[in-house]
Short mmCIF file of C-alpha atoms and ligand atoms in Angstrom, two decimals:
data_model
loop_
_atom_site.label_atom_id
_atom_site.label_comp_id
_atom_site.label_asym_id
_atom_site.label_seq_id
_atom_site.Cartn_x
_atom_site.Cartn_y
_atom_site.Cartn_z
CA UNK A 767 -54.78 19.13 93.31
CA UNK A 768 -52.96 20.18 90.17
CA UNK A 769 -55.15 20.77 87.12
CA UNK A 770 -54.14 21.03 83.49
CA UNK A 771 -56.43 22.53 80.79
CA UNK A 772 -54.21 21.35 77.88
CA UNK A 773 -55.96 19.11 75.44
CA UNK A 774 -55.74 15.38 75.00
CA UNK A 775 -54.25 14.44 71.62
CA UNK A 776 -55.81 11.46 69.75
CA UNK A 777 -54.67 9.98 66.48
CA UNK A 778 -55.64 7.28 63.98
CA UNK A 779 -55.01 6.49 60.35
CA UNK A 780 -58.42 7.93 59.54
CA UNK A 781 -61.95 8.10 60.82
CA UNK A 782 -61.60 5.08 63.22
CA UNK A 783 -60.20 6.98 66.16
CA UNK A 784 -63.47 8.93 66.32
CA UNK A 785 -64.94 5.82 67.92
CA UNK A 786 -62.51 6.51 70.80
CA UNK A 787 -63.23 10.28 70.74
CA UNK A 788 -66.95 9.54 71.10
CA UNK A 789 -66.43 7.49 74.24
CA UNK A 790 -63.90 9.96 75.70
CA UNK A 791 -66.22 12.94 75.18
CA UNK A 792 -68.94 11.24 77.27
CA UNK A 793 -66.53 9.80 79.80
CA UNK A 794 -64.38 12.94 80.31
CA UNK A 795 -66.65 15.82 79.15
CA UNK A 796 -64.42 18.58 80.66
CA UNK A 797 -61.45 17.63 78.58
CA UNK A 798 -60.43 19.33 75.35
CA UNK A 799 -59.43 17.20 72.36
CA UNK A 800 -57.13 17.54 69.41
CA UNK A 801 -57.79 14.80 66.86
CA UNK A 802 -55.47 13.91 63.99
CA UNK A 803 -56.72 11.40 61.26
CA UNK A 804 -54.00 10.50 58.73
CA UNK A 805 -56.59 10.19 55.93
CA UNK A 806 -54.02 10.74 53.20
CA UNK A 807 -52.21 7.54 54.16
CA UNK A 808 -55.03 5.27 55.44
CA UNK A 809 -54.92 2.27 55.77
CA UNK A 810 -51.99 1.58 58.07
CA UNK A 811 -52.97 -2.02 58.59
CA UNK A 812 -51.54 -3.36 55.41
CA UNK A 813 -48.26 -1.40 55.49
CA UNK A 814 -44.89 -2.58 56.68
CA UNK A 815 -43.72 -2.21 60.31
CA UNK A 816 -41.14 0.44 59.30
CA UNK A 817 -43.77 2.54 57.56
CA UNK A 818 -46.26 2.25 60.44
CA UNK A 819 -43.53 3.23 62.89
CA UNK A 820 -42.58 6.30 60.72
CA UNK A 821 -46.20 7.39 60.39
CA UNK A 822 -46.85 6.91 64.08
CA UNK A 823 -43.85 8.94 65.04
CA UNK A 824 -45.12 11.74 62.78
CA UNK A 825 -48.63 11.56 64.23
CA UNK A 826 -47.21 11.85 67.74
CA UNK A 827 -45.00 14.78 66.88
CA UNK A 828 -47.86 16.62 65.24
CA UNK A 829 -49.96 16.28 68.48
CA UNK A 830 -46.98 17.35 70.61
CA UNK A 831 -46.68 20.42 68.48
CA UNK A 832 -50.25 21.24 69.53
CA UNK A 833 -49.14 21.13 73.24
CA UNK A 834 -51.29 18.19 74.31
CA UNK A 835 -50.77 16.74 77.82
CA UNK A 836 -51.40 13.09 76.95
CA UNK A 837 -51.72 11.13 73.68
CA UNK A 838 -54.09 8.36 72.87
CA UNK A 839 -52.95 6.13 70.02
CA UNK A 840 -56.52 5.39 68.86
CA UNK A 841 -55.22 2.96 66.32
CA UNK A 842 -54.69 -0.66 67.13
CA UNK A 843 -52.23 -1.02 64.31
CA UNK A 844 -50.00 1.80 65.57
CA UNK A 845 -50.46 0.42 69.11
CA UNK A 846 -49.35 -3.13 68.24
CA UNK A 847 -46.55 -2.24 65.81
CA UNK A 848 -45.03 0.99 66.97
CA UNK A 849 -45.74 1.94 70.55
CA UNK A 850 -43.29 -0.31 72.37
CA UNK A 851 -40.56 1.09 70.12
CA UNK A 852 -41.54 4.71 70.29
CA UNK A 853 -42.69 5.17 73.85
CA UNK A 854 -39.24 5.29 75.32
CA UNK A 855 -38.31 8.32 73.22
CA UNK A 856 -41.14 10.46 74.56
CA UNK A 857 -41.79 11.91 77.99
CA UNK A 858 -45.47 12.44 77.35
CA UNK A 859 -47.80 9.58 78.40
CA UNK A 860 -49.13 7.55 75.44
CA UNK A 861 -52.07 5.34 75.90
CA UNK A 862 -52.45 2.43 73.40
CA UNK A 863 -55.43 0.24 72.61
CA UNK A 864 -54.15 -3.30 73.31
CA UNK A 865 -53.88 -3.42 77.09
CA UNK A 866 -57.33 -1.87 77.69
CA UNK A 867 -59.01 -4.14 75.19
CA UNK A 868 -57.35 -7.24 76.50
CA UNK A 869 -58.24 -6.30 80.12
CA UNK A 870 -61.89 -5.63 79.25
CA UNK A 871 -62.23 -8.87 77.32
CA UNK A 872 -60.81 -10.86 80.21
CA UNK A 873 -63.28 -9.29 82.56
CA UNK A 874 -66.21 -10.10 80.22
CA UNK A 875 -65.51 -13.69 79.09
CA UNK A 876 -67.19 -16.48 80.92
CA UNK A 877 -66.11 -19.44 78.86
CA UNK A 878 -62.50 -18.34 78.32
CA UNK A 879 -62.81 -18.21 74.55
CA UNK A 880 -62.05 -14.84 73.03
CA UNK A 881 -62.05 -13.83 69.37
CA UNK A 882 -60.07 -10.80 68.04
CA UNK A 883 -60.62 -9.06 64.71
CA UNK A 884 -58.18 -6.45 63.45
CA UNK A 885 -56.03 -5.36 60.60
CA UNK A 886 -53.32 -7.63 59.03
CA UNK A 887 -50.66 -5.82 61.03
CA UNK A 888 -52.36 -6.17 64.44
CA UNK A 889 -53.29 -9.80 63.88
CA UNK A 890 -49.81 -10.79 62.53
CA UNK A 891 -48.25 -9.29 65.62
CA UNK A 892 -50.60 -11.36 67.81
CA UNK A 893 -50.69 -8.28 70.08
CA UNK A 894 -53.93 -9.22 71.78
CA UNK A 895 -53.08 -12.93 72.25
CA UNK A 896 -49.77 -11.93 73.91
CA UNK A 897 -51.41 -9.41 76.15
CA UNK A 898 -54.19 -11.72 77.18
CA UNK A 899 -51.82 -14.66 77.80
CA UNK A 900 -49.47 -12.40 79.83
CA UNK A 901 -52.47 -12.03 82.18
CA UNK A 902 -53.98 -15.48 81.92
CA UNK A 903 -52.45 -18.39 80.07
CA UNK A 904 -55.61 -20.52 80.24
CA UNK A 905 -57.64 -18.36 77.80
CA UNK A 906 -58.08 -19.47 74.27
CA UNK A 907 -57.67 -16.60 71.72
CA UNK A 908 -58.64 -16.76 68.10
CA UNK A 909 -57.52 -13.92 65.79
CA UNK A 910 -58.75 -13.03 62.33
CA UNK A 911 -57.73 -10.16 60.02
CA UNK A 912 -60.65 -8.27 58.46
CA UNK A 913 -58.94 -5.57 56.42
CA UNK A 914 -61.96 -4.69 54.19
CA UNK A 915 -63.87 -3.33 57.24
CA UNK A 916 -61.62 -0.27 57.15
CA UNK A 917 -62.55 1.08 53.70
CA UNK A 918 -66.22 0.16 54.33
CA UNK A 919 -66.16 2.32 57.42
CA UNK A 920 -64.27 5.23 55.63
CA UNK A 921 -66.89 4.95 52.92
CA UNK A 922 -69.77 5.25 55.39
CA UNK A 923 -71.21 1.84 54.39
CA UNK A 924 -72.03 1.13 57.98
CA UNK A 925 -75.08 -1.08 57.26
CA UNK A 926 -74.75 -1.64 53.54
CA UNK A 927 -75.55 -5.11 52.12
CA UNK A 928 -71.95 -5.45 50.95
CA UNK A 929 -70.83 -4.96 54.58
CA UNK A 930 -73.17 -7.80 55.63
CA UNK A 931 -71.67 -10.07 52.93
CA UNK A 932 -68.13 -9.37 53.83
CA UNK A 933 -68.84 -9.75 57.58
CA UNK A 934 -70.42 -13.17 56.85
CA UNK A 935 -67.34 -14.16 54.96
CA UNK A 936 -64.87 -12.97 57.62
CA UNK A 937 -66.79 -14.00 60.75
CA UNK A 938 -67.99 -17.49 59.66
CA UNK A 939 -64.85 -19.14 61.10
CA UNK A 940 -65.15 -17.36 64.41
CA UNK A 941 -68.75 -18.26 64.76
CA UNK A 942 -67.84 -21.94 64.75
CA UNK A 943 -65.35 -21.48 67.59
CA UNK A 944 -67.86 -20.84 70.43
CA UNK A 945 -66.34 -17.55 71.47
CA UNK A 946 -68.35 -15.55 73.98
CA UNK A 947 -66.39 -12.28 73.58
CA UNK A 948 -65.11 -10.52 70.48
CA UNK A 949 -62.53 -7.79 70.63
CA UNK A 950 -63.04 -5.17 67.93
CA UNK A 951 -59.27 -4.79 67.57
CA UNK A 952 -59.39 -1.90 65.12
CA UNK A 953 -60.91 1.42 65.99
CA UNK A 954 -62.76 1.51 62.63
CA UNK A 955 -64.82 -1.53 63.51
CA UNK A 956 -67.19 -0.12 66.11
CA UNK A 957 -68.62 1.97 63.24
CA UNK A 958 -69.82 -1.37 61.82
CA UNK A 959 -70.78 -2.89 65.19
CA UNK A 960 -74.46 -3.35 64.34
CA UNK A 961 -73.56 -5.54 61.36
CA UNK A 962 -70.77 -7.38 63.27
CA UNK A 963 -73.10 -8.06 66.21
CA UNK A 964 -75.85 -9.39 63.99
CA UNK A 965 -73.45 -11.64 62.06
CA UNK A 966 -71.51 -13.01 64.99
CA UNK A 967 -74.68 -13.51 67.07
CA UNK A 968 -76.32 -11.63 69.92
CA UNK A 969 -74.77 -13.92 72.54
CA UNK A 970 -71.20 -12.60 71.88
CA UNK A 971 -70.08 -9.54 73.80
CA UNK A 972 -68.27 -6.99 71.63
CA UNK A 973 -65.34 -5.10 73.18
CA UNK A 974 -64.52 -1.77 71.64
CA UNK A 975 -61.27 0.07 72.08
CA UNK A 976 -63.02 3.37 72.92
CA UNK A 977 -64.86 2.15 75.99
CA UNK A 978 -61.89 0.01 77.11
CA UNK A 979 -59.30 2.80 76.81
CA UNK A 980 -61.41 5.69 78.33
CA UNK A 981 -60.81 4.42 81.88
CA UNK A 982 -57.15 4.02 81.21
CA UNK A 983 -57.01 7.66 80.09
CA UNK A 984 -58.96 8.68 83.21
CA UNK A 985 -56.56 6.67 85.49
CA UNK A 986 -53.48 8.26 83.91
CA UNK A 987 -54.86 11.75 84.39
CA UNK A 988 -55.76 10.85 87.99
CA UNK A 989 -52.22 9.51 88.59
CA UNK A 990 -50.63 12.66 87.13
CA UNK A 991 -53.34 14.96 88.64
CA UNK A 992 -53.78 16.54 85.23
CA UNK A 993 -57.56 16.64 84.78
CA UNK A 994 -59.08 19.74 83.23
CA UNK A 995 -61.00 21.71 85.86
CA UNK A 996 -64.82 21.64 85.65
CA UNK A 997 -65.02 25.41 85.07
CA UNK A 998 -62.64 25.26 82.05
CA UNK A 999 -64.26 25.72 78.63
CA UNK A 1000 -63.39 22.67 76.53
CA UNK A 1001 -62.64 22.72 72.81
CA UNK A 1002 -62.45 20.06 70.13
CA UNK A 1003 -60.23 20.45 67.02
CA UNK A 1004 -59.99 17.94 64.21
CA UNK A 1005 -57.08 17.72 61.80
CA UNK A 1006 -56.75 15.42 58.73
CA UNK A 1007 -53.95 14.95 56.19
CA UNK A 1008 -56.52 14.79 53.35
CA UNK A 1009 -60.13 15.85 53.27
CA UNK A 1010 -62.13 13.11 51.48
CA UNK A 1011 -65.69 14.29 50.54
CA UNK A 1012 -67.33 11.95 53.01
CA UNK A 1013 -65.13 12.52 56.05
CA UNK A 1014 -67.20 15.30 57.60
CA UNK A 1015 -70.57 13.66 56.93
CA UNK A 1016 -69.63 10.18 58.14
CA UNK A 1017 -67.92 11.63 61.20
CA UNK A 1018 -70.83 13.87 62.20
CA UNK A 1019 -73.28 11.05 61.66
CA UNK A 1020 -71.29 8.82 63.90
CA UNK A 1021 -70.45 11.39 66.58
CA UNK A 1022 -73.97 12.70 66.58
CA UNK A 1023 -72.76 16.29 66.70
CA UNK A 1024 -71.34 18.80 64.17
CA UNK A 1025 -67.60 18.99 63.64
CA UNK A 1026 -66.85 22.67 63.42
CA UNK A 1027 -63.12 22.89 63.68
CA UNK A 1028 -62.03 20.59 60.93
CA UNK A 1029 -58.81 21.54 59.08
CA UNK A 1030 -56.55 19.88 56.49
CA UNK A 1031 -52.86 19.83 57.40
CA UNK A 1032 -50.32 19.30 54.59
CA UNK A 1033 -48.41 16.03 54.83
CA UNK A 1034 -45.13 17.76 54.05
CA UNK A 1035 -45.64 19.84 57.18
CA UNK A 1036 -46.39 16.78 59.31
CA UNK A 1037 -43.32 14.95 57.90
CA UNK A 1038 -41.14 17.93 58.61
CA UNK A 1039 -41.95 18.07 62.36
CA UNK A 1040 -39.33 16.63 64.66
CA UNK A 1041 -39.74 16.04 68.28
N1 DGL B 1176 -58.10 2.18 62.90
C1 DGL B 1176 -56.84 1.52 62.85
C2 DGL B 1176 -56.70 0.37 63.75
O1 DGL B 1176 -57.24 0.48 64.86
C3 DGL B 1176 -56.21 1.32 61.52
C4 DGL B 1176 -56.88 0.88 60.37
C5 DGL B 1176 -56.01 0.94 59.16
O2 DGL B 1176 -55.57 2.08 58.91
O3 DGL B 1176 -55.70 -0.13 58.59
O4 DGL B 1176 -56.01 -0.53 63.55
#
């Protein structure tokens, strides 16, 4: 069987994609990873489609310049706004967040009532509703934008009382709707999952993009026979377009391991890269 030791490329607007990295590291421990967090331009979720498409193209081009074998768009906003448009211009496989999340939620729900929380961009595209209804028209889907969760996660306020207050405000509506499954439709949100779980209620299953997409990544590598061999020494490199004081600390706390190879890349350089 063919093997490929090239790394997997993963990107997000900031720290959120690390929730996907964490799941991938435990699911595919032999794989090397190159992460790019566009911290200079976070958040993506309140920007226009054209801007998100431009940024996503640049993120992908940066990862391709690092010779990755597959790209994970660990950003629901980029996945719902830009991927359909961009995928056709690239040969490299690009895994988004929407299909895996929708598929997992459909497997999990028993009462057919699914909630989705995400950025303004993801919710306004109704990306999850469309994907779920493409698979099963009977399901009721309720979507709600929770944009303030993103800066709370970047700030590391994972269990802060302000986070509880904001979660109460955002989730009150969904709590009334008898959902039994809630898609965390933004990769930043699993950082706040303890608060979200407490506020929405223990009876609601949370679906996070990292768990959902890891098996999609594995299947794609299986299909292409591109897994890294067991004997290969894996490496993990992290790049950001700005280095906020808290990035390293919050990331290490969340990943539960030190981030050694963290480097700031100038935006001008990223913008200048063409496919
Ligand atoms: N983490 C991203 C997502 O999954 C984007 C959050 C943002 O930049 O607004 O949607």
